[in-house]
mmCIF file of C-alpha atoms and ligand atoms in Angstrom:
data_model
loop_
_atom_site.group_PDB
_atom_site.id
_atom_site.type_symbol
_atom_site.label_atom_id
_atom_site.label_comp_id
_atom_site.label_asym_id
_atom_site.label_seq_id
_atom_site.Cartn_x
_atom_site.Cartn_y
_atom_site.Cartn_z
ATOM 1 C CA MET A 1 3.936 23.213 -3.667
ATOM 2 C CA ARG A 2 0.748 21.171 -3.469
ATOM 3 C CA PRO A 3 -1.523 22.010 -6.409
ATOM 4 C CA LYS A 4 -4.645 23.806 -5.111
ATOM 5 C CA GLU A 5 -7.063 21.424 -6.835
ATOM 6 C CA LEU A 6 -5.328 18.281 -5.507
ATOM 7 C CA THR A 7 -7.635 16.479 -3.081
ATOM 8 C CA SER A 8 -5.747 13.152 -2.917
ATOM 9 C CA ARG A 9 -2.915 12.683 -0.428
ATOM 10 C CA ILE A 10 0.341 11.775 -2.147
ATOM 11 C CA PHE A 11 2.609 9.184 -0.541
ATOM 12 C CA LEU A 12 6.048 8.007 -1.565
ATOM 13 C CA ASP A 13 6.328 4.254 -2.171
ATOM 14 C CA GLY A 14 9.861 3.476 -1.052
ATOM 15 C CA GLY A 15 12.257 2.255 1.594
ATOM 16 C CA ASP A 16 15.061 4.813 1.573
ATOM 17 C CA PRO A 17 14.879 7.905 3.852
ATOM 18 C CA GLN A 18 17.256 9.844 1.582
ATOM 19 C CA GLU A 19 14.767 9.453 -1.236
ATOM 20 C CA THR A 20 12.025 10.737 1.082
ATOM 21 C CA ARG A 21 14.038 13.896 1.749
ATOM 22 C CA GLU A 22 14.780 14.402 -1.946
ATOM 23 C CA ILE A 23 11.114 14.032 -2.934
ATOM 24 C CA MET A 24 9.930 16.368 -0.172
ATOM 25 C CA ASP A 25 12.398 18.983 -1.395
ATOM 26 C CA LEU A 26 11.376 18.487 -5.014
ATOM 27 C CA LEU A 27 7.600 18.530 -4.554
ATOM 28 C CA GLY A 28 7.464 20.910 -1.602
ATOM 29 C CA PHE A 29 5.066 18.520 0.158
ATOM 30 C CA LEU A 30 4.559 14.832 0.906
ATOM 31 C CA ASP A 31 1.678 13.322 2.870
ATOM 32 C CA GLY A 32 3.111 9.966 3.886
ATOM 33 C CA GLN A 33 5.018 6.902 2.805
ATOM 34 C CA THR A 34 4.386 3.225 2.173
ATOM 35 C CA THR A 35 7.074 0.604 2.669
ATOM 36 C CA ASN A 36 7.107 -3.149 2.105
ATOM 37 C CA PRO A 37 9.665 -5.996 2.394
ATOM 38 C CA THR A 38 10.724 -5.690 -1.256
ATOM 39 C CA LEU A 39 11.361 -1.959 -0.891
ATOM 40 C CA ILE A 40 13.381 -2.534 2.297
ATOM 41 C CA SER A 41 15.437 -5.170 0.449
ATOM 42 C CA LYS A 42 16.268 -2.453 -2.135
ATOM 43 C CA ASN A 43 17.404 0.100 0.464
ATOM 44 C CA PRO A 44 20.926 1.211 -0.592
ATOM 45 C CA GLU A 45 22.433 0.616 2.850
ATOM 46 C CA ALA A 46 20.971 -2.904 2.964
ATOM 47 C CA ARG A 47 22.290 -3.553 -0.570
ATOM 48 C CA ARG A 48 25.795 -2.419 0.395
ATOM 49 C CA ARG A 49 25.737 -4.695 3.395
ATOM 50 C CA LEU A 50 24.607 -7.659 1.320
ATOM 51 C CA GLU A 51 27.293 -6.942 -1.287
ATOM 52 C CA ARG A 52 29.858 -7.238 1.508
ATOM 53 C CA GLY A 53 28.395 -10.687 2.185
ATOM 54 C CA GLU A 54 26.935 -9.625 5.538
ATOM 55 C CA ARG A 55 23.353 -10.758 5.748
ATOM 56 C CA PHE A 56 21.242 -9.677 8.719
ATOM 57 C CA SER A 57 20.144 -11.781 11.671
ATOM 58 C CA GLU A 58 16.366 -11.763 12.286
ATOM 59 C CA ASP A 59 16.800 -9.197 15.065
ATOM 60 C CA GLU A 60 19.130 -7.052 12.979
ATOM 61 C CA ILE A 61 16.769 -6.840 10.017
ATOM 62 C CA LEU A 62 13.898 -5.804 12.262
ATOM 63 C CA GLY A 63 16.204 -3.220 13.845
ATOM 64 C CA PHE A 64 17.143 -2.000 10.376
ATOM 65 C CA TYR A 65 13.487 -1.747 9.246
ATOM 66 C CA ARG A 66 12.687 0.092 12.464
ATOM 67 C CA ALA A 67 15.528 2.592 11.959
ATOM 68 C CA VAL A 68 14.381 3.286 8.367
ATOM 69 C CA VAL A 69 10.781 3.788 9.459
ATOM 70 C CA GLU A 70 11.767 5.982 12.435
ATOM 71 C CA GLU A 71 13.833 8.240 10.188
ATOM 72 C CA ILE A 72 10.995 8.601 7.679
ATOM 73 C CA SER A 73 8.465 9.180 10.453
ATOM 74 C CA GLY A 74 10.659 11.979 11.806
ATOM 75 C CA MET A 75 10.498 13.697 8.418
ATOM 76 C CA LEU A 76 6.739 13.218 8.058
ATOM 77 C CA PRO A 77 5.396 13.615 11.593
ATOM 78 C CA GLY A 78 1.939 14.641 10.404
ATOM 79 C CA GLY A 79 1.748 11.932 7.762
ATOM 80 C CA SER A 80 1.211 8.207 7.774
ATOM 81 C CA ILE A 81 3.905 5.569 7.363
ATOM 82 C CA SER A 82 2.825 2.075 6.298
ATOM 83 C CA VAL A 83 4.871 -0.766 7.785
ATOM 84 C CA GLU A 84 4.296 -4.316 6.577
ATOM 85 C CA VAL A 85 4.222 -7.505 8.634
ATOM 86 C CA TYR A 86 6.015 -10.628 7.421
ATOM 87 C CA ALA A 87 3.352 -12.842 5.856
ATOM 88 C CA ASP A 88 3.877 -15.765 3.515
ATOM 89 C CA PRO A 89 0.844 -17.763 2.363
ATOM 90 C CA GLN A 90 1.156 -20.033 5.417
ATOM 91 C CA THR A 91 1.473 -17.295 8.053
ATOM 92 C CA ALA A 92 -1.426 -17.359 10.507
ATOM 93 C CA ALA A 93 -3.236 -14.296 11.858
ATOM 94 C CA GLU A 94 -1.861 -15.208 15.292
ATOM 95 C CA GLN A 95 1.654 -14.647 13.913
ATOM 96 C CA MET A 96 0.792 -11.446 12.057
ATOM 97 C CA LEU A 97 -0.931 -9.647 14.908
ATOM 98 C CA PRO A 98 1.989 -9.562 17.398
ATOM 99 C CA GLN A 99 4.297 -8.343 14.625
ATOM 100 C CA GLY A 100 1.807 -5.607 13.810
ATOM 101 C CA LYS A 101 1.632 -4.514 17.438
ATOM 102 C CA MET A 102 5.410 -4.444 17.711
ATOM 103 C CA MET A 103 5.767 -2.388 14.507
ATOM 104 C CA ASN A 104 3.023 -0.045 15.635
ATOM 105 C CA GLY A 105 5.183 0.705 18.678
ATOM 106 C CA TRP A 106 8.073 1.862 16.498
ATOM 107 C CA ILE A 107 6.508 5.178 15.477
ATOM 108 C CA PRO A 108 3.431 7.224 16.406
ATOM 109 C CA ASN A 109 2.036 7.434 12.867
ATOM 110 C CA ALA A 110 2.062 3.854 11.565
ATOM 111 C CA HIS A 111 -0.503 2.059 9.451
ATOM 112 C CA ILE A 112 0.189 -1.661 9.682
ATOM 113 C CA LYS A 113 0.000 -3.542 6.398
ATOM 114 C CA PHE A 114 -1.715 -6.919 6.426
ATOM 115 C CA PRO A 115 -2.338 -8.933 3.249
ATOM 116 C CA SER A 116 -5.855 -9.053 1.767
ATOM 117 C CA SER A 117 -6.072 -12.761 2.539
ATOM 118 C CA ASP A 118 -8.246 -14.721 4.926
ATOM 119 C CA GLN A 119 -5.534 -14.646 7.629
ATOM 120 C CA GLY A 120 -4.734 -11.014 6.902
ATOM 121 C CA PHE A 121 -8.355 -9.959 7.448
ATOM 122 C CA ARG A 122 -8.528 -12.025 10.650
ATOM 123 C CA ALA A 123 -5.451 -10.201 11.921
ATOM 124 C CA ALA A 124 -6.732 -6.786 10.812
ATOM 125 C CA GLU A 125 -10.124 -7.283 12.430
ATOM 126 C CA LYS A 126 -8.428 -7.874 15.781
ATOM 127 C CA ALA A 127 -5.842 -5.151 15.185
ATOM 128 C CA VAL A 128 -8.406 -2.365 14.702
ATOM 129 C CA LYS A 129 -10.252 -3.496 17.828
ATOM 130 C CA GLU A 130 -6.957 -3.046 19.676
ATOM 131 C CA GLY A 131 -6.575 0.481 18.313
ATOM 132 C CA LEU A 132 -4.126 -0.110 15.464
ATOM 133 C CA ARG A 133 -4.439 1.649 12.119
ATOM 134 C CA VAL A 134 -4.264 -0.784 9.211
ATOM 135 C CA ASN A 135 -3.554 -0.857 5.498
ATOM 136 C CA MET A 136 -4.933 -3.905 3.658
ATOM 137 C CA THR A 137 -2.355 -4.545 0.979
ATOM 138 C CA LEU A 138 -2.211 -6.781 -2.121
ATOM 139 C CA CYS A 139 -5.849 -6.047 -3.023
ATOM 140 C CA PHE A 140 -6.720 -7.278 -6.515
ATOM 141 C CA ARG A 141 -10.506 -7.659 -6.468
ATOM 142 C CA GLN A 142 -13.502 -5.692 -5.325
ATOM 143 C CA GLU A 143 -14.574 -8.401 -2.852
ATOM 144 C CA GLN A 144 -11.286 -7.948 -0.977
ATOM 145 C CA ALA A 145 -12.045 -4.234 -0.652
ATOM 146 C CA ALA A 146 -15.561 -5.119 0.560
ATOM 147 C CA ALA A 147 -13.976 -7.454 3.148
ATOM 148 C CA ALA A 148 -11.591 -4.667 4.224
ATOM 149 C CA TYR A 149 -14.669 -2.542 4.885
ATOM 150 C CA ALA A 150 -16.549 -5.286 6.727
ATOM 151 C CA ALA A 151 -13.592 -6.483 8.841
ATOM 152 C CA THR A 152 -12.922 -2.978 10.155
ATOM 153 C CA ARG A 153 -16.476 -1.733 10.694
ATOM 154 C CA GLY A 154 -16.536 0.757 13.544
ATOM 155 C CA ALA A 155 -13.036 2.117 12.855
ATOM 156 C CA LYS A 156 -12.835 5.838 12.213
ATOM 157 C CA LYS A 157 -12.028 7.443 8.871
ATOM 158 C CA GLY A 158 -8.271 7.645 8.448
ATOM 159 C CA ASP A 159 -7.578 4.467 10.406
ATOM 160 C CA VAL A 160 -8.104 2.020 7.545
ATOM 161 C CA PHE A 161 -6.636 1.997 4.054
ATOM 162 C CA VAL A 162 -7.139 -0.531 1.280
ATOM 163 C CA SER A 163 -4.382 -0.792 -1.326
ATOM 164 C CA PRO A 164 -5.429 -2.015 -4.773
ATOM 165 C CA PHE A 165 -2.315 -2.793 -6.867
ATOM 166 C CA VAL A 166 -3.057 -1.309 -10.281
ATOM 167 C CA GLY A 167 0.268 -1.976 -12.037
ATOM 168 C CA ARG A 168 0.271 -5.677 -11.235
ATOM 169 C CA LEU A 169 -3.260 -6.005 -12.624
ATOM 170 C CA ASP A 170 -2.131 -4.204 -15.788
ATOM 171 C CA ASP A 171 0.822 -6.608 -15.997
ATOM 172 C CA TRP A 172 -1.488 -9.568 -16.329
ATOM 173 C CA GLY A 173 -3.810 -7.905 -18.817
ATOM 174 C CA GLU A 174 -6.582 -6.358 -16.702
ATOM 175 C CA ASN A 175 -7.143 -2.641 -16.399
ATOM 176 C CA GLY A 176 -6.049 -1.983 -12.805
ATOM 177 C CA MET A 177 -7.540 1.507 -12.849
ATOM 178 C CA SER A 178 -11.003 0.015 -13.396
ATOM 179 C CA LEU A 179 -10.647 -1.673 -9.990
ATOM 180 C CA ILE A 180 -10.055 1.783 -8.458
ATOM 181 C CA GLU A 181 -13.200 3.081 -10.205
ATOM 182 C CA ASN A 182 -15.196 0.107 -8.900
ATOM 183 C CA ILE A 183 -13.997 0.328 -5.301
ATOM 184 C CA ILE A 184 -14.615 4.089 -5.107
ATOM 185 C CA ARG A 185 -18.115 3.541 -6.511
ATOM 186 C CA MET A 186 -18.808 0.700 -4.049
ATOM 187 C CA TYR A 187 -17.595 2.703 -1.048
ATOM 188 C CA ARG A 188 -20.027 5.524 -1.905
ATOM 189 C CA GLU A 189 -22.690 3.185 -0.480
ATOM 190 C CA GLY A 190 -20.764 2.894 2.791
ATOM 191 C CA ASP A 191 -19.913 5.067 5.789
ATOM 192 C CA GLY A 192 -16.573 6.272 4.397
ATOM 193 C CA HIS A 193 -14.362 4.667 7.049
ATOM 194 C CA VAL A 194 -12.027 2.967 4.540
ATOM 195 C CA GLU A 195 -9.778 5.117 2.380
ATOM 196 C CA VAL A 196 -8.678 3.971 -1.070
ATOM 197 C CA LEU A 197 -4.910 3.999 -1.497
ATOM 198 C CA THR A 198 -3.958 3.471 -5.133
ATOM 199 C CA ALA A 199 -0.733 1.411 -5.163
ATOM 200 C CA SER A 200 1.604 -0.299 -7.635
ATOM 201 C CA VAL A 201 1.648 2.908 -9.693
ATOM 202 C CA ARG A 202 3.817 2.432 -12.762
ATOM 203 C CA HIS A 203 3.476 5.642 -14.791
ATOM 204 C CA LEU A 204 2.298 9.223 -14.640
ATOM 205 C CA ASP A 205 -1.104 8.377 -16.131
ATOM 206 C CA HIS A 206 -1.872 6.032 -13.219
ATOM 207 C CA LEU A 207 -1.194 8.970 -10.900
ATOM 208 C CA LEU A 208 -3.203 11.485 -12.941
ATOM 209 C CA TYR A 209 -6.217 9.220 -13.362
ATOM 210 C CA ALA A 210 -6.198 8.241 -9.665
ATOM 211 C CA ILE A 211 -6.237 11.987 -8.846
ATOM 212 C CA LYS A 212 -9.102 12.511 -11.286
ATOM 213 C CA LEU A 213 -11.069 9.632 -9.723
ATOM 214 C CA GLY A 214 -10.583 11.131 -6.254
ATOM 215 C CA SER A 215 -8.576 8.232 -4.781
ATOM 216 C CA ASP A 216 -8.066 9.280 -1.147
ATOM 217 C CA ILE A 217 -4.366 8.434 -1.275
ATOM 218 C CA ILE A 218 -1.948 7.520 -4.054
ATOM 219 C CA THR A 219 1.427 5.962 -3.298
ATOM 220 C CA VAL A 220 3.962 6.613 -5.989
ATOM 221 C CA PRO A 221 7.561 5.473 -6.613
ATOM 222 C CA ALA A 222 10.215 8.200 -6.520
ATOM 223 C CA GLY A 223 10.895 7.995 -10.264
ATOM 224 C CA ILE A 224 7.314 8.945 -11.135
ATOM 225 C CA LEU A 225 7.167 11.685 -8.490
ATOM 226 C CA ARG A 226 10.385 13.094 -9.975
ATOM 227 C CA GLU A 227 8.787 13.123 -13.426
ATOM 228 C CA TRP A 228 5.640 14.754 -12.012
ATOM 229 C CA GLY A 229 7.720 17.352 -10.130
ATOM 230 C CA GLU A 230 9.956 18.116 -13.088
ATOM 231 C CA LYS A 231 6.894 18.677 -15.294
ATOM 232 C CA GLY A 232 5.559 21.214 -12.763
ATOM 233 C CA LEU A 233 3.015 18.936 -10.966
ATOM 234 C CA PRO A 234 0.479 18.776 -13.812
ATOM 235 C CA MET A 235 -3.096 17.953 -12.814
ATOM 236 C CA PRO A 236 -5.688 16.071 -14.867
ATOM 237 C CA GLY A 237 -7.867 18.680 -16.548
ATOM 238 C CA ARG A 238 -11.627 18.519 -17.054
ATOM 239 C CA ASP A 239 -11.154 16.782 -20.381
ATOM 240 C CA TYR A 240 -8.503 14.331 -19.127
ATOM 241 C CA THR A 241 -9.180 10.763 -20.230
ATOM 242 C CA TYR A 242 -7.268 7.658 -19.239
ATOM 243 C CA ASN A 243 -6.269 5.370 -22.077
ATOM 244 C CA ALA A 244 -6.153 1.759 -20.894
ATOM 245 C CA GLY A 245 -5.160 0.520 -24.346
ATOM 246 C CA SER A 246 -5.937 -3.161 -24.820
ATOM 247 C CA LEU A 247 -6.232 -3.944 -21.076
ATOM 248 C CA ALA A 248 -9.453 -5.792 -20.210
ATOM 249 C CA PRO A 249 -11.870 -3.759 -18.057
ATOM 250 C CA ILE A 250 -12.775 -5.285 -14.681
ATOM 251 C CA PRO A 251 -16.575 -5.352 -14.410
ATOM 252 C CA TYR A 252 -18.311 -3.761 -11.414
ATOM 253 C CA ARG A 253 -19.750 -6.225 -8.934
ATOM 254 C CA ASP A 254 -22.330 -5.376 -6.337
ATOM 255 C CA PRO A 255 -21.126 -6.857 -3.066
ATOM 256 C CA ASP A 256 -23.262 -6.147 -0.029
ATOM 257 C CA LEU A 257 -21.108 -4.127 2.385
ATOM 258 C CA ALA A 258 -23.366 -5.189 5.252
ATOM 259 C CA LYS A 259 -22.171 -8.795 5.019
ATOM 260 C CA ASN A 260 -19.468 -10.320 7.238
ATOM 261 C CA TRP A 261 -15.990 -10.250 5.743
ATOM 262 C CA GLN A 262 -15.831 -14.069 5.846
ATOM 263 C CA ASP A 263 -18.730 -14.207 3.355
ATOM 264 C CA PHE A 264 -16.735 -12.618 0.527
ATOM 265 C CA ASP A 265 -14.632 -14.616 -1.922
ATOM 266 C CA LEU A 266 -11.173 -13.345 -1.032
ATOM 267 C CA SER A 267 -8.993 -15.547 -3.201
ATOM 268 C CA HIS A 268 -6.791 -14.018 -5.850
ATOM 269 C CA GLU A 269 -3.726 -15.579 -7.416
ATOM 270 C CA LEU A 270 -1.879 -12.249 -7.364
ATOM 271 C CA THR A 271 -2.420 -11.881 -3.609
ATOM 272 C CA THR A 272 -0.779 -15.269 -3.029
ATOM 273 C CA LYS A 273 2.024 -14.498 -5.485
ATOM 274 C CA GLY A 274 2.550 -11.111 -3.856
ATOM 275 C CA MET A 275 2.895 -12.696 -0.411
ATOM 276 C CA GLU A 276 5.374 -15.211 -1.827
ATOM 277 C CA LYS A 277 7.470 -12.441 -3.378
ATOM 278 C CA PHE A 278 7.421 -10.168 -0.307
ATOM 279 C CA SER A 279 8.407 -13.034 1.985
ATOM 280 C CA ALA A 280 11.157 -14.246 -0.387
ATOM 281 C CA ASP A 281 12.627 -10.717 -0.607
ATOM 282 C CA TRP A 282 12.562 -10.414 3.178
ATOM 283 C CA LYS A 283 14.225 -13.805 3.640
ATOM 284 C CA SER A 284 16.921 -12.858 1.101
ATOM 285 C CA LEU A 285 18.151 -10.318 3.656
ATOM 286 C CA ILE A 286 18.481 -12.822 6.492
ATOM 287 C CA ARG A 287 21.353 -15.247 7.040
HETATM 288 O O1 G3P B 1 2.826 -0.131 -2.599
HETATM 289 C C1 G3P B 1 2.857 -1.315 -3.296
HETATM 290 C C2 G3P B 1 3.827 -1.270 -4.380
HETATM 291 O O2 G3P B 1 5.107 -1.097 -3.848
HETATM 292 C C3 G3P B 1 3.857 -2.427 -5.292
HETATM 293 O O3 G3P B 1 4.401 -1.957 -6.462
HETATM 294 O O4 G3P B 1 5.565 -2.045 -8.557
HETATM 295 O O5 G3P B 1 5.902 -3.870 -6.852
HETATM 296 O O6 G3P B 1 3.776 -3.696 -8.111
HETATM 297 P P1 G3P B 1 4.943 -2.946 -7.567
#
């Protein structure tokens, strides 16, 4: 059962409905799910099909993604399911937006994931005006979170998520959790319409510290939710401290949330690399 003191919503980061069921049974609750092209490429049914040498056509893979998302949505009707558009570094906003609208039609509780890139923000700005809920993914710097805020001004709380990827920042030597601290602090100056979704969670301490910081949402792979569940859903106590070891802290910047999103420096190597990896994993499924 959900711990009484838990204020964050807990999502599963995965692409397999059976795992969703297992985690719901184990934890006794689940608030939503995030998916992405890499996670869909790891879906056991997709793997079996690929092992038989049967890659998908473009229509078939979209049909497969839709079926996965519909099944998960049926299990979590009151939650949110993030569905990600295909976007490589060359994909224009004009290509992302129609995909987003199509995916939004698959289920009633979708958040559409767009990359935290120039084209991704252009697509998201239009998407929210057309009534879509969005999740700005592959966020690696505070300015991208400021742009997520500025591009979606006017949207209501709950309709916009920003997903900072803490594990990937750790991987290249920066303390990803300090980006969560910084974004939460920055958003205190705002109107609260963007929710912070801590993503790329790699171990239990990422989860516990994100809870302690009050991250609105935390998306967690099944393995870590299993560990959390098996330990009895421990919560970070008053004296909990996060040990970032030798990871370099990311300094707080003071971006002006009143600016236009185009005025922020949005570039980050990990955003580009992330788009390359997601698109390559998606293409690996297609014949
Ligand atoms: O939700 C984003 C997440 O799936 C990325 O995780 O482990 O690939 O960095 P990871």
